[in-house]
Coordinates of C-alpha atoms and ligand atoms in Angstrom, one line a residue:
M1152 CA 9.6 6.8 40.4
R1153 CA 11.5 7.9 37.3
I1154 CA 13.4 4.6 37.3
G1155 CA 10.2 2.7 37.6
A1156 CA 8.7 4.6 34.6
S1157 CA 11.8 4.0 32.5
K1158 CA 11.8 0.3 33.4
K1159 CA 8.2 0.0 32.4
K1160 CA 9.0 1.7 29.1
Y1161 CA 11.9 -0.7 28.6
A1162 CA 9.6 -3.7 29.3
S1163 CA 6.9 -2.5 27.0
S1164 CA 9.4 -1.9 24.1
Q1165 CA 10.8 -5.4 24.7
Q1166 CA 7.3 -6.7 24.5
Q1167 CA 6.6 -4.7 21.3
L1168 CA 9.8 -6.1 19.8
R1169 CA 8.7 -9.6 20.7
D1170 CA 5.2 -9.1 19.4
G1171 CA 6.6 -7.6 16.2
N1172 CA 8.9 -10.6 15.7
K1173 CA 6.1 -13.0 16.4
L1174 CA 4.0 -11.2 13.8
S1175 CA 6.8 -11.4 11.2
I1176 CA 7.2 -15.1 11.8
F1177 CA 3.5 -15.6 11.5
N1178 CA 3.3 -13.6 8.3
L1179 CA 6.2 -15.6 6.8
I1180 CA 4.5 -18.9 7.6
R1181 CA 1.3 -17.5 6.1
K1182 CA 3.0 -16.8 2.8
A1183 CA 4.4 -20.4 2.7
P1184 CA 4.9 -23.2 5.1
A1185 CA 8.4 -23.2 6.4
S1186 CA 10.8 -24.9 8.9
R1187 CA 12.2 -23.2 11.9
I1188 CA 15.6 -23.0 10.3
T1189 CA 14.2 -21.4 7.2
L1190 CA 12.3 -18.9 9.3
A1191 CA 15.4 -17.9 11.2
K1192 CA 17.2 -17.2 8.0
L1193 CA 14.3 -15.3 6.4
A1194 CA 13.6 -13.2 9.6
K1195 CA 17.3 -12.7 10.4
L1196 CA 16.7 -13.9 13.9
S1197 CA 18.5 -16.5 16.0
P1198 CA 17.2 -20.1 15.9
T1199 CA 16.6 -19.9 19.6
T1200 CA 14.5 -16.8 19.3
V1201 CA 12.5 -18.3 16.4
S1202 CA 11.9 -21.6 18.4
T1203 CA 10.5 -19.6 21.4
L1204 CA 8.3 -17.5 19.1
V1205 CA 7.1 -20.6 17.2
E1206 CA 6.3 -22.5 20.5
D1207 CA 4.2 -19.5 21.5
L1208 CA 2.4 -19.5 18.1
I1209 CA 1.7 -23.2 18.4
S1210 CA 0.5 -23.1 22.0
T1211 CA -1.9 -20.3 21.1
G1212 CA -3.2 -22.2 18.1
W1213 CA -2.1 -19.9 15.4
V1214 CA 0.4 -22.3 13.9
I1215 CA 0.5 -26.1 13.5
E1216 CA 3.3 -28.5 12.7
S1217 CA 2.7 -30.2 9.5
E1218 CA 4.4 -32.8 7.3
T1219 CA 8.2 -33.0 7.1
V1220 CA 10.0 -32.1 3.9
N1221 CA 11.9 -34.6 1.9
S1222 CA 15.5 -33.9 2.2
N1223 CA 18.5 -35.7 0.8
A1224 CA 20.6 -34.6 3.7
R1225 CA 21.1 -37.2 6.4
G1226 CA 19.8 -36.7 9.9
R1227 CA 16.5 -35.4 11.2
R1228 CA 14.1 -33.8 8.7
P1229 CA 12.9 -30.3 9.6
I1230 CA 9.3 -30.1 10.7
M1231 CA 7.2 -27.8 8.6
L1232 CA 5.0 -25.1 10.2
S1233 CA 1.8 -23.9 8.6
V1234 CA -1.0 -21.5 9.7
N1235 CA -3.9 -23.1 11.4
A1236 CA -6.6 -21.8 9.0
S1237 CA -9.5 -22.8 11.2
R1238 CA -8.1 -20.9 14.2
G1239 CA -10.4 -18.1 13.3
Y1240 CA -12.1 -15.8 10.8
I1241 CA -12.1 -12.1 9.9
A1242 CA -15.1 -10.3 8.4
T1243 CA -14.6 -7.4 6.1
V1244 CA -17.3 -4.8 5.7
E1245 CA -17.2 -2.2 2.8
L1246 CA -19.7 0.6 3.2
L1247 CA -21.2 1.8 -0.1
S1248 CA -23.8 4.5 -0.8
R1249 CA -26.8 2.3 -1.1
G1250 CA -25.7 -0.9 0.5
Y1251 CA -22.6 -2.8 1.7
I1252 CA -20.4 -5.8 1.1
C1253 CA -19.6 -8.3 3.8
T1254 CA -16.9 -11.0 3.2
I1255 CA -15.6 -13.7 5.5
Y1256 CA -12.0 -14.8 5.3
D1257 CA -10.0 -17.4 7.3
I1258 CA -6.7 -16.3 8.7
C1259 CA -4.9 -17.7 5.7
L1260 CA -6.7 -15.1 3.6
N1261 CA -8.9 -17.7 1.9
K1262 CA -12.3 -16.3 1.0
I1263 CA -15.0 -18.3 2.8
S1264 CA -18.1 -16.4 1.7
G1265 CA -19.4 -13.0 0.9
L1266 CA -22.5 -11.0 0.1
R1267 CA -23.3 -7.7 -1.5
V1268 CA -26.4 -6.2 0.0
R1269 CA -28.1 -3.6 -2.2
N1270 CA -30.6 -0.9 -1.4
S1271 CA -30.4 -1.4 2.3
P1272 CA -29.2 1.1 4.9
C1273 CA -25.6 0.5 6.2
S1274 CA -26.9 0.3 9.8
S1275 CA -25.1 -1.7 12.5
T1276 CA -28.2 -3.9 12.9
N1277 CA -28.3 -4.9 9.2
I1278 CA -24.6 -5.5 8.9
S1279 CA -24.5 -7.6 12.1
A1280 CA -27.4 -9.7 10.8
T1281 CA -25.5 -10.2 7.5
I1282 CA -22.3 -11.3 9.2
C1283 CA -24.2 -13.7 11.5
D1284 CA -26.0 -15.2 8.4
L1285 CA -22.8 -15.7 6.5
L1286 CA -21.2 -17.4 9.6
R1287 CA -24.2 -19.6 10.2
A1288 CA -24.3 -20.7 6.5
K1289 CA -20.7 -22.0 6.9
R1290 CA -21.4 -23.5 10.4
I1291 CA -18.8 -21.2 11.9
P1292 CA -19.4 -20.5 15.6
L1293 CA -19.5 -16.8 16.6
Y1294 CA -16.5 -17.2 19.0
R1295 CA -14.3 -18.1 16.0
L1296 CA -14.9 -14.6 14.5
L1297 CA -11.7 -12.9 15.6
G1298 CA -12.2 -9.6 13.9
I1299 CA -14.4 -7.3 11.9
H1300 CA -12.7 -4.7 9.7
V1301 CA -15.0 -1.9 8.4
M1302 CA -13.8 0.3 5.5
F1303 CA -15.4 3.7 5.4
P1304 CA -15.1 6.0 2.3
G1305 CA -14.8 9.2 4.3
M1306 CA -13.4 10.8 7.4
I1307 CA -13.4 9.3 10.8
N1308 CA -12.6 10.5 14.3
A1309 CA -9.5 8.4 15.1
N1310 CA -9.9 9.1 18.8
T1311 CA -13.5 8.1 19.2
N1312 CA -13.9 5.8 16.2
E1313 CA -16.9 7.7 15.1
L1314 CA -17.8 8.2 11.4
R1315 CA -17.6 11.9 10.6
F1316 CA -18.3 12.7 7.0
S1317 CA -18.4 11.1 3.6
A1318 CA -18.4 12.8 0.2
V1319 CA -19.7 9.7 -1.5
I1320 CA -22.3 8.5 0.9
S1321 CA -25.3 10.8 1.1
K1322 CA -26.5 12.0 4.6
E1323 CA -29.6 9.9 4.5
D1324 CA -27.6 6.7 3.6
M1325 CA -24.9 7.3 6.3
P1326 CA -24.6 4.7 9.0
E1327 CA -25.2 6.0 12.5
S1328 CA -22.0 7.7 13.9
S1329 CA -21.8 5.3 16.8
F1330 CA -21.8 2.4 14.3
I1331 CA -18.5 0.9 15.4
Q1332 CA -19.5 1.0 19.1
K1333 CA -22.7 -0.8 18.3
L1334 CA -20.8 -3.5 16.4
E1335 CA -18.5 -3.9 19.4
K1336 CA -21.5 -4.4 21.6
R1337 CA -23.1 -6.9 19.3
F1338 CA -19.8 -8.9 18.9
P1339 CA -18.1 -8.9 22.3
G1340 CA -14.7 -10.6 22.2
T1341 CA -14.3 -9.8 18.5
Q1342 CA -11.9 -7.0 17.5
V1343 CA -13.7 -4.3 15.5
L1344 CA -11.5 -2.1 13.4
L1345 CA -12.4 1.0 11.4
S1346 CA -10.3 2.3 8.6
T1347 CA -10.8 4.7 5.7
N1348 CA -10.4 3.5 2.1
G1349 CA -7.3 5.6 1.7
S1350 CA -5.3 4.0 4.5
I1351 CA -6.4 0.5 3.3
I1352 CA -5.3 1.0 -0.3
A1353 CA -2.0 2.4 0.8
F1354 CA -1.5 -0.6 3.1
A1355 CA -2.6 -3.0 0.2
E1356 CA 0.1 -1.4 -2.0
F1357 CA 2.6 -1.5 0.9
I1358 CA 2.2 -5.3 1.4
S1359 CA 2.0 -6.1 -2.3
T1360 CA 5.0 -4.1 -3.5
E1361 CA 7.5 -4.9 -0.7
Q1362 CA 10.8 -3.6 -2.2
R1363 CA 9.7 -3.0 -5.7
S1364 CA 8.5 0.6 -5.8
S1365 CA 10.5 3.7 -5.0
L1366 CA 9.3 5.5 -1.9
P1367 CA 7.5 7.7 -1.2
L1368 CA 4.7 6.0 -3.0
L1369 CA 1.3 7.6 -3.7
S1370 CA -1.5 5.2 -4.2
I1371 CA -4.7 6.6 -5.5
N1372 CA -8.1 5.1 -6.3
I1373 CA -10.4 6.8 -8.7
D1374 CA -14.0 5.8 -8.6
E1375 CA -17.1 7.8 -7.7
G1376 CA -14.8 9.4 -5.1
I1377 CA -11.1 9.8 -5.1
I1378 CA -9.1 8.4 -2.2
G1379 CA -5.4 8.0 -1.6
G1380 CA -2.7 6.9 0.7
V1381 CA 1.0 7.4 0.9
V1382 CA 3.8 4.9 1.8
M1383 CA 6.9 6.5 3.2
C1384 CA 10.1 5.1 4.6
D1385 CA 11.6 6.5 7.8
R1386 CA 15.4 6.5 6.9
Q1387 CA 16.6 6.2 10.5
S1388 CA 14.6 3.2 11.6
E1389 CA 14.1 1.9 8.1
T1390 CA 10.4 1.3 8.9
R1391 CA 7.7 1.9 6.4
V1392 CA 4.7 4.0 7.3
C1393 CA 1.5 4.3 5.4
F1394 CA -1.2 6.9 6.0
P1395 CA -4.3 8.1 4.2
I1396 CA -4.4 11.5 2.5
E1397 CA -7.3 13.5 1.4
I1398 CA -6.0 13.9 -2.1
G1399 CA -9.6 14.0 -3.4
H1400 CA -10.1 17.3 -1.7
I1401 CA -7.0 19.1 -2.8
I1402 CA -8.3 22.3 -4.4
I1403 CA -7.0 22.5 -8.0
D1404 CA -9.3 25.0 -9.6
L1405 CA -10.6 28.1 -7.7
Q1406 CA -13.4 28.4 -10.3
G1407 CA -14.1 24.7 -10.4
N1408 CA -17.2 22.7 -9.6
I1409 CA -18.6 22.7 -6.1
C1410 CA -17.5 19.6 -4.3
K1411 CA -19.6 17.5 -1.9
C1412 CA -17.3 18.5 0.9
G1413 CA -18.4 22.1 0.5
N1414 CA -15.2 23.5 -1.1
Q1415 CA -14.9 24.6 -4.7
G1416 CA -12.7 22.9 -7.3
C1417 CA -11.6 19.9 -5.4
L1418 CA -9.8 17.1 -7.4
E1419 CA -12.7 14.8 -6.7
A1420 CA -15.2 17.4 -8.1
L1421 CA -13.2 17.5 -11.3
C1422 CA -11.8 14.0 -11.7
S1423 CA -14.2 11.5 -10.1
T1424 CA -15.4 8.8 -12.6
V1425 CA -18.9 10.4 -12.4
Q1426 CA -17.4 13.7 -13.6
L1427 CA -15.7 12.0 -16.5
F1428 CA -19.0 10.3 -17.5
R1429 CA -20.6 13.7 -17.4
M1430 CA -17.9 15.3 -19.6
V1431 CA -18.1 12.4 -22.1
N1432 CA -21.9 12.7 -22.4
D1433 CA -21.6 16.5 -22.8
R1434 CA -18.9 16.5 -25.4
T1435 CA -19.1 13.3 -27.4
D1436 CA -21.9 11.3 -29.1
M1437 CA -21.8 8.7 -26.4
H1438 CA -24.8 8.3 -24.1
L1439 CA -23.4 6.7 -21.0
T1440 CA -25.7 5.5 -18.2
Y1441 CA -24.1 6.3 -14.9
S1442 CA -25.0 7.0 -11.3
E1443 CA -23.6 9.3 -8.6
S1444 CA -24.0 6.5 -6.0
F1445 CA -20.8 5.0 -4.7
G1446 CA -20.4 1.4 -5.9
A1447 CA -23.2 1.6 -8.5
D1448 CA -23.0 -1.3 -11.0
C1449 CA -23.6 0.8 -14.1
N1450 CA -20.4 2.8 -13.5
P1451 CA -17.8 0.1 -14.2
E1452 CA -19.9 -0.8 -17.3
A1453 CA -19.8 2.9 -18.5
M1454 CA -16.0 2.9 -18.0
E1455 CA -15.8 -0.2 -20.0
L1456 CA -17.6 1.5 -22.9
I1457 CA -15.2 4.4 -22.7
A1458 CA -12.2 2.0 -22.8
Q1459 CA -13.6 0.3 -25.9
R1460 CA -14.1 3.7 -27.7
L1461 CA -10.7 5.0 -26.6
V1462 CA -8.7 2.4 -28.5
Q1463 CA -10.5 3.5 -31.7
Y1464 CA -8.8 6.9 -31.5
D1465 CA -12.1 8.8 -31.2
A1466 CA -11.0 12.5 -31.5
A1467 CA -13.8 14.0 -29.3
L1468 CA -13.2 11.4 -26.6
T1469 CA -9.5 11.9 -26.7
A1470 CA -10.0 15.6 -26.2
V1471 CA -12.2 15.0 -23.2
L1472 CA -9.7 12.7 -21.7
S1473 CA -6.8 15.0 -22.2
D1474 CA -8.6 17.8 -20.3
Y1475 CA -9.6 15.3 -17.6
I1476 CA -6.0 14.0 -17.3
Y1477 CA -4.6 17.6 -17.1
N1478 CA -6.8 18.2 -14.0
L1479 CA -5.8 14.8 -12.6
C1480 CA -2.1 15.6 -13.1
C1481 CA -2.6 19.0 -11.2
G1482 CA -3.7 17.0 -8.2
L1483 CA -0.9 14.3 -8.5
V1484 CA 1.9 16.9 -8.9
S1485 CA 0.7 18.8 -5.9
V1486 CA 1.3 15.7 -3.7
V1487 CA 4.5 14.9 -5.5
N1488 CA 5.9 18.3 -4.8
L1489 CA 4.6 18.3 -1.2
I1490 CA 6.3 15.1 0.0
G1491 CA 8.7 14.2 -2.8
V1492 CA 6.7 11.2 -4.2
Q1493 CA 8.8 8.9 -6.4
S1494 CA 6.1 6.5 -7.6
I1495 CA 2.4 6.7 -8.2
R1496 CA -0.1 3.8 -8.5
I1497 CA -3.5 4.5 -9.9
G1498 CA -6.4 2.1 -9.3
G1499 CA -10.2 2.0 -9.1
D1500 CA -12.6 2.0 -12.0
I1501 CA -10.4 4.4 -14.0
A1502 CA -7.7 1.7 -14.4
V1503 CA -10.0 -0.1 -16.9
L1504 CA -8.9 2.6 -19.4
G1505 CA -5.5 0.7 -19.5
S1506 CA -2.4 1.6 -21.3
T1507 CA -3.9 4.4 -23.6
F1508 CA -4.9 6.2 -20.4
L1509 CA -1.6 5.5 -18.6
N1510 CA 0.5 6.7 -21.5
M1511 CA -1.6 9.9 -21.7
V1512 CA -1.0 10.5 -18.0
R1513 CA 2.8 9.9 -18.4
T1514 CA 3.0 12.2 -21.4
T1515 CA 1.0 15.0 -19.7
L1516 CA 3.1 14.8 -16.5
R1517 CA 6.3 14.9 -18.6
E1518 CA 5.3 17.7 -21.0
K1519 CA 3.2 20.0 -18.9
F1520 CA 4.5 19.7 -15.4
Y1521 CA 7.8 19.8 -13.5
P1522 CA 7.8 17.3 -10.7
L1523 CA 9.9 18.6 -7.8
N1524 CA 11.2 15.4 -6.2
S1525 CA 14.7 14.2 -5.8
T1526 CA 14.9 12.5 -9.2
D1527 CA 12.8 14.8 -11.4
S1528 CA 10.9 11.8 -12.6
I1529 CA 7.9 9.8 -11.5
E1530 CA 7.4 6.1 -11.9
I1531 CA 3.7 5.7 -12.6
E1532 CA 1.7 2.5 -13.1
L1533 CA -1.9 1.3 -13.0
I1534 CA -2.9 -1.2 -10.3
N1535 CA -5.5 -3.9 -10.2
S1536 CA -8.8 -2.3 -9.5
D1537 CA -10.1 -5.6 -8.1
Y1538 CA -11.2 -5.1 -4.6
E1539 CA -10.2 -8.6 -3.6
H1540 CA -6.7 -7.6 -2.8
V1541 CA -7.9 -4.6 -0.8
R1542 CA -10.0 -7.0 1.3
C1543 CA -7.1 -9.2 1.8
A1544 CA -5.1 -6.2 3.1
M1545 CA -8.0 -5.5 5.5
V1546 CA -7.7 -9.0 6.8
V1547 CA -3.9 -8.6 7.2
M1548 CA -4.4 -5.3 9.0
S1549 CA -6.8 -7.0 11.4
M1550 CA -4.4 -9.8 12.0
D1551 CA -1.6 -7.3 12.8
E1552 CA -3.9 -5.6 15.3
L1553 CA -4.8 -9.0 16.9
F1554 CA -1.1 -9.7 17.4
K1555 CA -0.5 -6.3 19.0
R1556 CA -3.1 -7.1 21.7
Ligands
LIG2445 ZN1 -13.9 18.4 -1.7

């Protein structure tokens, strides 16, 4: 019985390896059409292994053979392989506090269509209807919808896929907790994935930076809420892992504001963009219009106004920002010291403040804190706050899951 069990384990790890290799080949082809020989070199696999995997990808419709490349070399020209874009589509769903955004992508990450729905509850019924409308408008049959990936700004029960709690979506606007199960029922045959914003932004950073950033990397988005994720490297297996962290709810001031999570003095309660707007209105002559709602249109506009004023060296505004940044650095350094973070990426609406903000963060970290990592320094940059690359990461995550099935 023991032998049987270990054989089974061996077989499943062989299968995992094969699936993993197939996925890497697929991802390489997705980045740029390539020949089998090029793929073997890039993936560091034998030409025979690549041929077998490619045949599998062709027979299952993921990949098609396309035009040959011009080559000066004599002999047979290599056949190019490209992703069969029309093989299927993935819908991404972002839950906001008073509405949601649905976007449809093909498997080559081309955006097909999208819709932001405002002032409508994030119920499974409403979202299912929006997805169906978007597909119908592009004449895409339902069976071509391979996956739906839902991004939830809060905590989820990873075992049951139920939505637990969100600090940025109020109780009355929360989708039903069995939201995912209902989508699965509505779209049988379509893979429904649920992730938190933190794990998706960490993954987005993971696939966009490849080898460029020093690990561990902390990726943090600052909007109406604060979410984050970490990318680490397992030295033994050299595999990268990314996971969400509740950086927004690190307690940094015991006397601080009450947070929506119920604790006092969380980073989010002190450093959300809404809190910055509040501080700016209280302490400067600016009168920003802003909203507590997650994803409210007026908030990026308010941040833009701060950015414009910031470059004019307004003393009152600079004072507000240095207090804000001090609090932010308390949160950042806590994570740096906990897991030895080497690089930090800051995105979200706050990134609109640009280099003036970034330089203030760098100076504050350098002059007022002692990062306890292996190099005593932190590489820190702003990242594109555009959600388009986050959505593409959602599609790639869905594709990864599809290949694991
Ligand atoms: Zn909190």
